[in-house]
GROMACS .gro file of N, CA and C in nm:
model
  552
    1MET      N    1  -1.821  -1.519   1.120
    1MET     CA    2  -1.666  -1.543   1.116
    1MET      C    3  -1.607  -1.454   1.224
    2ASN      N    4  -1.541  -1.487   1.301
    2ASN     CA    5  -1.482  -1.399   1.403
    2ASN      C    6  -1.333  -1.351   1.384
    3ASP      N    7  -1.285  -1.263   1.297
    3ASP     CA    8  -1.179  -1.211   1.279
    3ASP      C    9  -1.134  -1.115   1.353
    4THR      N   10  -1.002  -1.095   1.385
    4THR     CA   11  -0.952  -0.966   1.459
    4THR      C   12  -0.899  -0.881   1.348
    5LEU      N   13  -0.946  -0.759   1.320
    5LEU     CA   14  -0.883  -0.661   1.238
    5LEU      C   15  -0.826  -0.584   1.312
    6VAL      N   16  -0.704  -0.524   1.254
    6VAL     CA   17  -0.616  -0.420   1.327
    6VAL      C   18  -0.571  -0.324   1.237
    7THR      N   19  -0.545  -0.214   1.256
    7THR     CA   20  -0.487  -0.106   1.161
    7THR      C   21  -0.355  -0.088   1.211
    8LEU      N   22  -0.246  -0.077   1.134
    8LEU     CA   23  -0.100  -0.036   1.189
    8LEU      C   24  -0.040   0.047   1.093
    9VAL      N   25   0.005   0.136   1.177
    9VAL     CA   26   0.098   0.255   1.129
    9VAL      C   27   0.262   0.223   1.131
   10GLY      N   28   0.340   0.224   1.033
   10GLY     CA   29   0.461   0.222   1.036
   10GLY      C   30   0.520   0.203   0.897
   11ASN      N   31   0.630   0.147   0.880
   11ASN     CA   32   0.702   0.174   0.753
   11ASN      C   33   0.752   0.045   0.708
   12ALA      N   34   0.760   0.026   0.547
   12ALA     CA   35   0.795  -0.114   0.474
   12ALA      C   36   0.924  -0.121   0.500
   13ALA      N   37   0.942  -0.240   0.571
   13ALA     CA   38   1.087  -0.293   0.622
   13ALA      C   39   1.162  -0.342   0.496
   14THR      N   40   1.074  -0.400   0.388
   14THR     CA   41   1.147  -0.468   0.301
   14THR      C   42   1.068  -0.451   0.173
   15GLY      N   43   1.116  -0.492   0.067
   15GLY     CA   44   1.063  -0.461  -0.088
   15GLY      C   45   0.933  -0.537  -0.082
   16VAL      N   46   0.815  -0.543  -0.161
   16VAL     CA   47   0.728  -0.617  -0.207
   16VAL      C   48   0.768  -0.729  -0.297
   17GLU      N   49   0.720  -0.840  -0.237
   17GLU     CA   50   0.781  -0.971  -0.324
   17GLU      C   51   0.626  -1.021  -0.386
   18PHE      N   52   0.619  -1.021  -0.530
   18PHE     CA   53   0.505  -1.047  -0.594
   18PHE      C   54   0.502  -1.154  -0.668
   19ARG      N   55   0.420  -1.260  -0.651
   19ARG     CA   56   0.426  -1.403  -0.761
   19ARG      C   57   0.258  -1.411  -0.797
   20GLU      N   58   0.290  -1.454  -0.932
   20GLU     CA   59   0.156  -1.491  -1.005
   20GLU      C   60   0.112  -1.651  -0.911
   21THR      N   61  -0.012  -1.647  -0.900
   21THR     CA   62  -0.039  -1.784  -0.868
   21THR      C   63  -0.161  -1.824  -0.946
   22ALA      N   64  -0.217  -1.947  -0.942
   22ALA     CA   65  -0.334  -1.989  -0.994
   22ALA      C   66  -0.455  -1.902  -1.004
   23THR      N   67  -0.483  -1.880  -0.858
   23THR     CA   68  -0.587  -1.786  -0.813
   23THR      C   69  -0.559  -1.633  -0.826
   24GLY      N   70  -0.441  -1.590  -0.908
   24GLY     CA   71  -0.425  -1.437  -0.889
   24GLY      C   72  -0.292  -1.403  -0.851
   25GLY      N   73  -0.279  -1.297  -0.817
   25GLY     CA   74  -0.158  -1.223  -0.762
   25GLY      C   75  -0.126  -1.265  -0.622
   26MET      N   76  -0.020  -1.290  -0.564
   26MET     CA   77  -0.001  -1.306  -0.428
   26MET      C   78   0.132  -1.184  -0.391
   27ALA      N   79   0.119  -1.119  -0.306
   27ALA     CA   80   0.261  -1.025  -0.238
   27ALA      C   81   0.252  -1.033  -0.128
   28ARG      N   82   0.397  -1.009  -0.062
   28ARG     CA   83   0.427  -1.003   0.075
   28ARG      C   84   0.523  -0.914   0.117
   29PHE      N   85   0.520  -0.840   0.228
   29PHE     CA   86   0.637  -0.778   0.255
   29PHE      C   87   0.655  -0.758   0.412
   30ARG      N   88   0.740  -0.734   0.466
   30ARG     CA   89   0.781  -0.723   0.608
   30ARG      C   90   0.727  -0.554   0.650
   31PHE      N   91   0.671  -0.543   0.758
   31PHE     CA   92   0.616  -0.411   0.830
   31PHE      C   93   0.648  -0.364   0.947
   32ALA      N   94   0.728  -0.287   0.957
   32ALA     CA   95   0.789  -0.244   1.093
   32ALA      C   96   0.706  -0.132   1.166
   33VAL      N   97   0.658  -0.150   1.308
   33VAL     CA   98   0.599  -0.076   1.358
   33VAL      C   99   0.689  -0.025   1.511
   34THR      N  100   0.709   0.116   1.506
   34THR     CA  101   0.770   0.159   1.627
   34THR      C  102   0.692   0.234   1.705
   35PRO      N  103   0.662   0.229   1.823
   35PRO     CA  104   0.615   0.323   1.925
   35PRO      C  105   0.677   0.423   1.941
   36ARG      N  106   0.632   0.555   1.944
   36ARG     CA  107   0.708   0.671   1.997
   36ARG      C  108   0.662   0.722   2.109
   37ARG      N  109   0.728   0.785   2.233
   37ARG     CA  110   0.681   0.783   2.354
   37ARG      C  111   0.736   0.956   2.392
   38TRP      N  112   0.667   1.008   2.470
   38TRP     CA  113   0.761   1.152   2.506
   38TRP      C  114   0.764   1.145   2.634
   39ASP      N  115   0.912   1.148   2.627
   39ASP     CA  116   0.999   1.116   2.800
   39ASP      C  117   0.976   1.246   2.863
   40ARG      N  118   0.897   1.262   2.980
   40ARG     CA  119   0.888   1.373   3.041
   40ARG      C  120   1.029   1.414   3.080
   41GLU      N  121   1.091   1.329   3.144
   41GLU     CA  122   1.222   1.354   3.216
   41GLU      C  123   1.317   1.420   3.133
   42LYS      N  124   1.342   1.369   3.009
   42LYS     CA  125   1.441   1.408   2.913
   42LYS      C  126   1.387   1.523   2.815
   43GLN      N  127   1.244   1.546   2.823
   43GLN     CA  128   1.174   1.614   2.752
   43GLN      C  129   1.229   1.612   2.578
   44LEU      N  130   1.211   1.459   2.551
   44LEU     CA  131   1.246   1.448   2.412
   44LEU      C  132   1.156   1.317   2.387
   45TRP      N  133   1.146   1.310   2.250
   45TRP     CA  134   1.069   1.167   2.207
   45TRP      C  135   1.173   1.049   2.191
   46THR      N  136   1.123   0.941   2.231
   46THR     CA  137   1.192   0.820   2.240
   46THR      C  138   1.144   0.711   2.151
   47ASP      N  139   1.214   0.634   2.082
   47ASP     CA  140   1.162   0.509   2.025
   47ASP      C  141   1.138   0.382   2.127
   48GLY      N  142   1.027   0.317   2.118
   48GLY     CA  143   0.998   0.195   2.176
   48GLY      C  144   1.062   0.054   2.107
   49HIS      N  145   1.017  -0.065   2.154
   49HIS     CA  146   1.056  -0.172   2.096
   49HIS      C  147   1.011  -0.177   1.946
   50THR      N  148   1.085  -0.193   1.833
   50THR     CA  149   1.009  -0.219   1.687
   50THR      C  150   0.932  -0.369   1.690
   51SER      N  151   0.815  -0.379   1.622
   51SER     CA  152   0.754  -0.500   1.634
   51SER      C  153   0.760  -0.523   1.452
   52PHE      N  154   0.773  -0.633   1.403
   52PHE     CA  155   0.783  -0.677   1.281
   52PHE      C  156   0.654  -0.755   1.230
   53TYR      N  157   0.584  -0.747   1.126
   53TYR     CA  158   0.473  -0.812   1.075
   53TYR      C  159   0.501  -0.844   0.939
   54THR      N  160   0.458  -0.960   0.899
   54THR     CA  161   0.452  -1.011   0.755
   54THR      C  162   0.320  -0.958   0.714
   55VAL      N  163   0.305  -0.888   0.603
   55VAL     CA  164   0.185  -0.834   0.553
   55VAL      C  165   0.173  -0.937   0.419
   56TRP      N  166   0.056  -0.980   0.404
   56TRP     CA  167   0.013  -1.078   0.278
   56TRP      C  168  -0.096  -0.993   0.213
   57ALA      N  169  -0.091  -1.004   0.073
   57ALA     CA  170  -0.212  -0.950   0.012
   57ALA      C  171  -0.235  -1.043  -0.117
   58TRP      N  172  -0.364  -1.039  -0.155
   58TRP     CA  173  -0.391  -1.113  -0.295
   58TRP      C  174  -0.449  -1.060  -0.393
   59ARG      N  175  -0.459  -1.100  -0.504
   59ARG     CA  176  -0.533  -1.050  -0.621
   59ARG      C  177  -0.484  -0.895  -0.663
   60THR      N  178  -0.588  -0.810  -0.687
   60THR     CA  179  -0.594  -0.701  -0.732
   60THR      C  180  -0.476  -0.606  -0.607
   61LEU      N  181  -0.483  -0.604  -0.497
   61LEU     CA  182  -0.422  -0.568  -0.404
   61LEU      C  183  -0.272  -0.602  -0.401
   62ALA      N  184  -0.264  -0.698  -0.410
   62ALA     CA  185  -0.103  -0.749  -0.453
   62ALA      C  186  -0.052  -0.680  -0.570
   63LEU      N  187  -0.136  -0.674  -0.649
   63LEU     CA  188  -0.045  -0.622  -0.804
   63LEU      C  189  -0.024  -0.491  -0.758
   64ASN      N  190  -0.126  -0.396  -0.712
   64ASN     CA  191  -0.105  -0.266  -0.698
   64ASN      C  192  -0.004  -0.235  -0.569
   65LEU      N  193   0.009  -0.326  -0.465
   65LEU     CA  194   0.130  -0.303  -0.385
   65LEU      C  195   0.266  -0.291  -0.448
   66SER      N  196   0.264  -0.410  -0.537
   66SER     CA  197   0.390  -0.433  -0.615
   66SER      C  198   0.432  -0.316  -0.701
   67GLY      N  199   0.350  -0.217  -0.727
   67GLY     CA  200   0.390  -0.119  -0.817
   67GLY      C  201   0.393   0.002  -0.742
   68SER      N  202   0.352   0.007  -0.608
   68SER     CA  203   0.352   0.147  -0.537
   68SER      C  204   0.428   0.147  -0.418
   69VAL      N  205   0.447   0.050  -0.352
   69VAL     CA  206   0.532   0.062  -0.216
   69VAL      C  207   0.670  -0.001  -0.232
   70SER      N  208   0.780   0.098  -0.194
   70SER     CA  209   0.930   0.089  -0.161
   70SER      C  210   0.954   0.078  -0.024
   71VAL      N  211   1.057  -0.011  -0.001
   71VAL     CA  212   1.149   0.006   0.126
   71VAL      C  213   1.140   0.126   0.191
   72GLY      N  214   1.104   0.176   0.314
   72GLY     CA  215   1.129   0.263   0.388
   72GLY      C  216   0.977   0.371   0.396
   73GLU      N  217   0.898   0.315   0.294
   73GLU     CA  218   0.777   0.430   0.278
   73GLU      C  219   0.687   0.403   0.409
   74PRO      N  220   0.629   0.524   0.452
   74PRO     CA  221   0.529   0.539   0.583
   74PRO      C  222   0.405   0.475   0.507
   75LEU      N  223   0.346   0.368   0.573
   75LEU     CA  224   0.207   0.322   0.527
   75LEU      C  225   0.108   0.276   0.637
   76VAL      N  226  -0.010   0.264   0.611
   76VAL     CA  227  -0.102   0.244   0.704
   76VAL      C  228  -0.174   0.106   0.650
   77VAL      N  229  -0.141   0.009   0.735
   77VAL     CA  230  -0.186  -0.140   0.701
   77VAL      C  231  -0.339  -0.151   0.806
   78HIS      N  232  -0.435  -0.199   0.707
   78HIS     CA  233  -0.566  -0.259   0.764
   78HIS      C  234  -0.589  -0.394   0.727
   79GLY      N  235  -0.602  -0.485   0.815
   79GLY     CA  236  -0.618  -0.627   0.768
   79GLY      C  237  -0.659  -0.737   0.882
   80ARG      N  238  -0.665  -0.852   0.867
   80ARG     CA  239  -0.678  -0.955   0.959
   80ARG      C  240  -0.543  -0.991   1.037
   81LEU      N  241  -0.561  -0.996   1.148
   81LEU     CA  242  -0.446  -1.044   1.233
   81LEU      C  243  -0.439  -1.204   1.236
   82LYS      N  244  -0.321  -1.271   1.185
   82LYS     CA  245  -0.310  -1.396   1.200
   82LYS      C  246  -0.187  -1.425   1.284
   83VAL      N  247  -0.176  -1.539   1.402
   83VAL     CA  248  -0.075  -1.541   1.481
   83VAL      C  249  -0.049  -1.683   1.415
   84ARG      N  250   0.075  -1.744   1.416
   84ARG     CA  251   0.107  -1.890   1.402
   84ARG      C  252   0.234  -1.918   1.456
   85GLU      N  253   0.234  -2.046   1.524
   85GLU     CA  254   0.348  -2.087   1.563
   85GLU      C  255   0.426  -2.211   1.483
   86GLU      N  256   0.544  -2.199   1.455
   86GLU     CA  257   0.593  -2.309   1.386
   86GLU      C  258   0.736  -2.379   1.464
   87GLU      N  259   0.770  -2.492   1.445
   87GLU     CA  260   0.897  -2.541   1.499
   87GLU      C  261   1.002  -2.547   1.393
   88ARG      N  262   1.097  -2.478   1.426
   88ARG     CA  263   1.230  -2.484   1.329
   88ARG      C  264   1.342  -2.503   1.404
   89GLU      N  265   1.395  -2.603   1.350
   89GLU     CA  266   1.540  -2.645   1.423
   89GLU      C  267   1.527  -2.676   1.580
   90GLY      N  268   1.423  -2.740   1.611
   90GLY     CA  269   1.383  -2.756   1.778
   90GLY      C  270   1.327  -2.666   1.828
   91GLN      N  271   1.298  -2.513   1.790
   91GLN     CA  272   1.268  -2.416   1.852
   91GLN      C  273   1.129  -2.385   1.813
   92ARG      N  274   1.056  -2.368   1.892
   92ARG     CA  275   0.909  -2.300   1.879
   92ARG      C  276   0.913  -2.158   1.830
   93ARG      N  277   0.865  -2.114   1.726
   93ARG     CA  278   0.886  -1.955   1.703
   93ARG      C  279   0.741  -1.922   1.672
   94THR      N  280   0.709  -1.795   1.720
   94THR     CA  281   0.593  -1.740   1.691
   94THR      C  282   0.601  -1.634   1.574
   95PHE      N  283   0.532  -1.638   1.473
   95PHE     CA  284   0.512  -1.541   1.359
   95PHE      C  285   0.368  -1.467   1.380
   96VAL      N  286   0.370  -1.337   1.344
   96VAL     CA  287   0.256  -1.255   1.330
   96VAL      C  288   0.227  -1.200   1.209
   97ASP      N  289   0.133  -1.224   1.128
   97ASP     CA  290   0.074  -1.192   0.992
   97ASP      C  291  -0.029  -1.098   1.000
   98ILE      N  292  -0.037  -1.028   0.890
   98ILE     CA  293  -0.174  -0.943   0.859
   98ILE      C  294  -0.188  -0.976   0.741
   99GLU      N  295  -0.320  -1.001   0.692
   99GLU     CA  296  -0.374  -1.041   0.561
   99GLU      C  297  -0.443  -0.900   0.534
  100ALA      N  298  -0.392  -0.844   0.446
  100ALA     CA  299  -0.444  -0.709   0.430
  100ALA      C  300  -0.547  -0.684   0.359
  101VAL      N  301  -0.653  -0.597   0.385
  101VAL     CA  302  -0.764  -0.568   0.348
  101VAL      C  303  -0.763  -0.450   0.265
  102ALA      N  304  -0.669  -0.351   0.314
  102ALA     CA  305  -0.654  -0.220   0.253
  102ALA      C  306  -0.481  -0.175   0.310
  103VAL      N  307  -0.425  -0.118   0.213
  103VAL     CA  308  -0.278  -0.032   0.220
  103VAL      C  309  -0.285   0.070   0.174
  104GLY      N  310  -0.246   0.194   0.250
  104GLY     CA  311  -0.216   0.318   0.184
  104GLY      C  312  -0.085   0.391   0.225
  105HIS      N  313  -0.059   0.467   0.166
  105HIS     CA  314   0.066   0.574   0.233
  105HIS      C  315   0.023   0.650   0.332
  106ASP      N  316   0.100   0.668   0.448
  106ASP     CA  317   0.059   0.763   0.558
  106ASP      C  318   0.087   0.895   0.505
  107LEU      N  319  -0.026   0.963   0.498
  107LEU     CA  320  -0.022   1.115   0.448
  107LEU      C  321   0.005   1.212   0.560
  108THR      N  322   0.011   1.165   0.681
  108THR     CA  323   0.076   1.282   0.761
  108THR      C  324   0.222   1.304   0.772
  109ARG      N  325   0.279   1.210   0.674
  109ARG     CA  326   0.416   1.197   0.681
  109ARG      C  327   0.468   1.244   0.522
  110GLY      N  328   0.381   1.255   0.461
  110GLY     CA  329   0.432   1.306   0.295
  110GLY      C  330   0.310   1.301   0.205
  111THR      N  331   0.302   1.328   0.094
  111THR     CA  332   0.214   1.324  -0.004
  111THR      C  333   0.214   1.192  -0.098
  112SER      N  334   0.140   1.181  -0.161
  112SER     CA  335   0.100   1.065  -0.251
  112SER      C  336  -0.003   1.102  -0.354
  113ALA      N  337   0.023   1.051  -0.480
  113ALA     CA  338  -0.067   1.077  -0.598
  113ALA      C  339  -0.115   0.954  -0.628
  114PHE      N  340  -0.253   0.922  -0.653
  114PHE     CA  341  -0.361   0.823  -0.653
  114PHE      C  342  -0.393   0.810  -0.823
  115ARG      N  343  -0.357   0.686  -0.851
  115ARG     CA  344  -0.413   0.656  -1.018
  115ARG      C  345  -0.480   0.519  -0.975
  116ARG      N  346  -0.602   0.557  -1.065
  116ARG     CA  347  -0.706   0.439  -1.059
  116ARG      C  348  -0.646   0.357  -1.176
  117VAL      N  349  -0.647   0.231  -1.158
  117VAL     CA  350  -0.610   0.088  -1.237
  117VAL      C  351  -0.740   0.057  -1.273
  118MET      N  352  -0.743   0.034  -1.404
  118MET     CA  353  -0.862  -0.030  -1.461
  118MET      C  354  -0.829  -0.169  -1.494
  119ARG      N  355  -0.894  -0.288  -1.482
  119ARG     CA  356  -0.878  -0.425  -1.496
  119ARG      C  357  -0.812  -0.429  -1.666
  120GLY      N  358  -0.726  -0.511  -1.641
  120GLY     CA  359  -0.673  -0.556  -1.765
  120GLY      C  360  -0.545  -0.474  -1.821
  121GLU      N  361  -0.505  -0.365  -1.711
  121GLU     CA  362  -0.398  -0.277  -1.757
  121GLU      C  363  -0.277  -0.278  -1.618
  122PRO      N  364  -0.218  -0.394  -1.616
  122PRO     CA  365  -0.126  -0.396  -1.515
  122PRO      C  366  -0.008  -0.293  -1.539
  123ALA      N  367   0.032  -0.230  -1.655
  123ALA     CA  368   0.122  -0.136  -1.673
  123ALA      C  369   0.098  -0.013  -1.592
  124LEU      N  370  -0.024   0.005  -1.569
  124LEU     CA  371  -0.041   0.130  -1.485
  124LEU      C  372  -0.013   0.121  -1.318
  125THR      N  373   0.035   0.008  -1.285
  125THR     CA  374   0.090  -0.001  -1.172
  125THR      C  375   0.259  -0.024  -1.156
  126ALA      N  376   0.312  -0.005  -1.270
  126ALA     CA  377   0.444   0.001  -1.280
  126ALA      C  378   0.498   0.132  -1.217
  127ARG      N  379   0.612   0.120  -1.163
  127ARG     CA  380   0.680   0.262  -1.089
  127ARG      C  381   0.754   0.332  -1.182
  128VAL      N  382   0.810   0.243  -1.271
  128VAL     CA  383   0.927   0.307  -1.385
  128VAL      C  384   0.856   0.340  -1.516
  129GLY      N  385   0.879   0.458  -1.549
  129GLY     CA  386   0.836   0.498  -1.674
  129GLY      C  387   0.659   0.556  -1.631
  130SER      N  388   0.661   0.621  -1.529
  130SER     CA  389   0.512   0.655  -1.489
  130SER      C  390   0.457   0.752  -1.569
  131ALA      N  391   0.525   0.836  -1.628
  131ALA     CA  392   0.494   0.943  -1.728
  131ALA      C  393   0.448   0.900  -1.873
  132ASP      N  394   0.510   0.770  -1.895
  132ASP     CA  395   0.475   0.722  -2.042
  132ASP      C  396   0.355   0.629  -2.046
  133ARG      N  397   0.268   0.633  -1.942
  133ARG     CA  398   0.158   0.535  -1.949
  133ARG      C  399   0.055   0.589  -2.032
  134ALA      N  400  -0.043   0.475  -2.061
  134ALA     CA  401  -0.157   0.509  -2.163
  134ALA      C  402  -0.278   0.569  -2.085
  135ASP      N  403  -0.245   0.641  -1.990
  135ASP     CA  404  -0.355   0.735  -1.937
  135ASP      C  405  -0.347   0.879  -1.962
  136GLY      N  406  -0.263   0.917  -2.043
  136GLY     CA  407  -0.235   1.058  -2.064
  136GLY      C  408  -0.308   1.103  -2.185
  137PRO      N  409  -0.301   1.238  -2.222
  137PRO     CA  410  -0.388   1.292  -2.304
  137PRO      C  411  -0.351   1.249  -2.459
  138ASP      N  412  -0.241   1.189  -2.490
  138ASP     CA  413  -0.169   1.146  -2.632
  138ASP      C  414  -0.267   1.021  -2.650
  139ASP      N  415  -0.312   0.945  -2.564
  139ASP     CA  416  -0.393   0.823  -2.601
  139ASP      C  417  -0.534   0.869  -2.604
  140PRO      N  418  -0.579   0.835  -2.764
  140PRO     CA  419  -0.725   0.858  -2.779
  140PRO      C  420  -0.828   0.770  -2.722
  141ASP      N  421  -0.778   0.649  -2.669
  141ASP     CA  422  -0.861   0.571  -2.614
  141ASP      C  423  -0.862   0.565  -2.458
  142GLY      N  424  -0.744   0.629  -2.399
  142GLY     CA  425  -0.757   0.669  -2.273
  142GLY      C  426  -0.745   0.492  -2.186
  143PRO      N  427  -0.745   0.522  -2.036
  143PRO     CA  428  -0.747   0.383  -1.969
  143PRO      C  429  -0.872   0.327  -1.969
  144ASP      N  430  -0.969   0.349  -1.999
  144ASP     CA  431  -1.089   0.318  -2.013
  144ASP      C  432  -1.131   0.229  -2.145
  145GLY      N  433  -1.056   0.246  -2.226
  145GLY     CA  434  -1.098   0.164  -2.348
  145GLY      C  435  -1.129   0.266  -2.454
  146PRO      N  436  -1.159   0.208  -2.563
  146PRO     CA  437  -1.235   0.311  -2.686
  146PRO      C  438  -1.321   0.418  -2.612
  147GLY      N  439  -1.332   0.518  -2.646
  147GLY     CA  440  -1.405   0.656  -2.597
  147GLY      C  441  -1.404   0.689  -2.431
  148GLY      N  442  -1.344   0.600  -2.364
  148GLY     CA  443  -1.290   0.655  -2.224
  148GLY      C  444  -1.413   0.605  -2.136
  149ALA      N  445  -1.522   0.547  -2.196
  149ALA     CA  446  -1.630   0.504  -2.090
  149ALA      C  447  -1.596   0.368  -2.002
  150GLY      N  448  -1.625   0.364  -1.899
  150GLY     CA  449  -1.622   0.241  -1.830
  150GLY      C  450  -1.603   0.297  -1.673
  151GLY      N  451  -1.677   0.349  -1.600
  151GLY     CA  452  -1.649   0.355  -1.471
  151GLY      C  453  -1.661   0.477  -1.404
  152PRO      N  454  -1.657   0.496  -1.303
  152PRO     CA  455  -1.668   0.604  -1.195
  152PRO      C  456  -1.558   0.698  -1.230
  153ASP      N  457  -1.551   0.824  -1.270
  153ASP     CA  458  -1.432   0.912  -1.257
  153ASP      C  459  -1.392   0.944  -1.133
  154ALA      N  460  -1.280   1.016  -1.122
  154ALA     CA  461  -1.213   1.068  -1.008
  154ALA      C  462  -1.311   1.148  -0.893
  155SER      N  463  -1.400   1.219  -0.932
  155SER     CA  464  -1.501   1.253  -0.865
  155SER      C  465  -1.626   1.183  -0.771
  156GLY      N  466  -1.611   1.076  -0.831
  156GLY     CA  467  -1.692   0.960  -0.773
  156GLY      C  468  -1.824   0.949  -0.867
  157GLY      N  469  -1.826   1.042  -0.953
  157GLY     CA  470  -1.960   1.034  -1.027
  157GLY      C  471  -1.957   0.932  -1.150
  158SER      N  472  -2.052   0.917  -1.230
  158SER     CA  473  -2.015   0.838  -1.343
  158SER      C  474  -2.010   0.922  -1.477
  159ARG      N  475  -1.949   0.870  -1.583
  159ARG     CA  476  -1.939   0.945  -1.680
  159ARG      C  477  -2.051   0.945  -1.783
  160GLY      N  478  -2.102   1.025  -1.818
  160GLY     CA  479  -2.220   1.060  -1.911
  160GLY      C  480  -2.178   1.055  -2.044
  161GLY      N  481  -2.271   1.094  -2.157
  161GLY     CA  482  -2.223   1.080  -2.270
  161GLY      C  483  -2.141   1.208  -2.323
  162ALA      N  484  -2.192   1.318  -2.257
  162ALA     CA  485  -2.101   1.424  -2.310
  162ALA      C  486  -1.965   1.431  -2.223
  163GLU      N  487  -1.975   1.373  -2.121
  163GLU     CA  488  -1.854   1.391  -2.042
  163GLU      C  489  -1.745   1.308  -2.070
  164ARG      N  490  -1.777   1.205  -2.175
  164ARG     CA  491  -1.673   1.109  -2.204
  164ARG      C  492  -1.538   1.181  -2.270
  165SER      N  493  -1.454   1.121  -2.206
  165SER     CA  494  -1.309   1.187  -2.298
  165SER      C  495  -1.185   1.075  -2.265
  166GLY      N  496  -1.113   1.077  -2.365
  166GLY     CA  497  -1.002   0.978  -2.349
  166GLY      C  498  -0.880   1.018  -2.260
  167SER      N  499  -0.891   1.123  -2.207
  167SER     CA  500  -0.775   1.169  -2.108
  167SER      C  501  -0.834   1.207  -1.977
  168ARG      N  502  -0.767   1.168  -1.878
  168ARG     CA  503  -0.792   1.194  -1.729
  168ARG      C  504  -0.762   1.346  -1.705
  169LYS      N  505  -0.868   1.405  -1.660
  169LYS     CA  506  -0.844   1.521  -1.616
  169LYS      C  507  -0.756   1.553  -1.484
  170SER      N  508  -0.679   1.650  -1.468
  170SER     CA  509  -0.570   1.672  -1.392
  170SER      C  510  -0.665   1.763  -1.240
  171THR      N  511  -0.621   1.719  -1.156
  171THR     CA  512  -0.687   1.796  -1.050
  171THR      C  513  -0.617   1.951  -1.045
  172VAL      N  514  -0.684   2.034  -0.953
  172VAL     CA  515  -0.629   2.169  -0.944
  172VAL      C  516  -0.488   2.163  -0.871
  173ARG      N  517  -0.494   2.093  -0.779
  173ARG     CA  518  -0.352   2.066  -0.706
  173ARG      C  519  -0.242   2.001  -0.806
  174GLN      N  520  -0.271   1.914  -0.897
  174GLN     CA  521  -0.177   1.891  -0.982
  174GLN      C  522  -0.121   1.997  -1.077
  175LYS      N  523  -0.214   2.054  -1.123
  175LYS     CA  524  -0.181   2.157  -1.220
  175LYS      C  525  -0.103   2.272  -1.152
  176MET      N  526  -0.144   2.310  -1.018
  176MET     CA  527  -0.085   2.399  -0.956
  176MET      C  528   0.074   2.354  -0.911
  177ALA      N  529   0.083   2.244  -0.867
  177ALA     CA  530   0.216   2.185  -0.823
  177ALA      C  531   0.238   2.053  -0.854
  178PRO      N  532   0.299   2.041  -1.002
  178PRO     CA  533   0.344   1.907  -1.070
  178PRO      C  534   0.421   1.824  -0.968
  179GLU      N  535   0.503   1.888  -0.872
  179GLU     CA  536   0.595   1.812  -0.814
  179GLU      C  537   0.553   1.725  -0.677
  180LEU      N  538   0.411   1.751  -0.658
  180LEU     CA  539   0.316   1.664  -0.582
  180LEU      C  540   0.303   1.513  -0.619
  181VAL      N  541   0.336   1.498  -0.774
  181VAL     CA  542   0.323   1.364  -0.804
  181VAL      C  543   0.441   1.262  -0.785
  182SER      N  544   0.385   1.129  -0.746
  182SER     CA  545   0.482   1.042  -0.667
  182SER      C  546   0.584   1.048  -0.762
  183VAL      N  547   0.711   0.987  -0.720
  183VAL     CA  548   0.800   0.972  -0.782
  183VAL      C  549   0.877   0.817  -0.727
  184PRO      N  550   0.943   0.741  -0.847
  184PRO     CA  551   0.956   0.607  -0.811
  184PRO      C  552   1.081   0.594  -0.702
   0.00000   0.00000   0.00000
């Protein structure tokens, strides 16, 4: 299969629209990419023409996008480029879509806090009330179900018998600087 994979750096131009479908979730949002160039004559940065793309995502990525991305946030989008033409009101129009494979915040322009989402726990993607989620130390079963077993931990290793716990461990950075946790 010959796909054109692209990686774009820009900003979310609209909020994420999420819908449940028969095959799982579907999300879309508009994405703005504005190139910046150094003008040698004026000795300052100037913005180029802004290009807009419609980003489409499916299933888990769609659900996670809906709980993670807001208007104006800087993002990096990687996916398949799709160009389509439609005739509307007697005019041919060209649309450029990206079928997203991966989307993340652009960390050159800010910080972000990652939270692993376990299947069957869509509440973990909700932006409102993030401190009240079931992945805190007060929940004895934690995000992985009873006993906390069920997948790799944040360090990439697997949880062994003695290492199982119901609460997630905070990183050193989170303990030292709690203001780095993402806000709604």
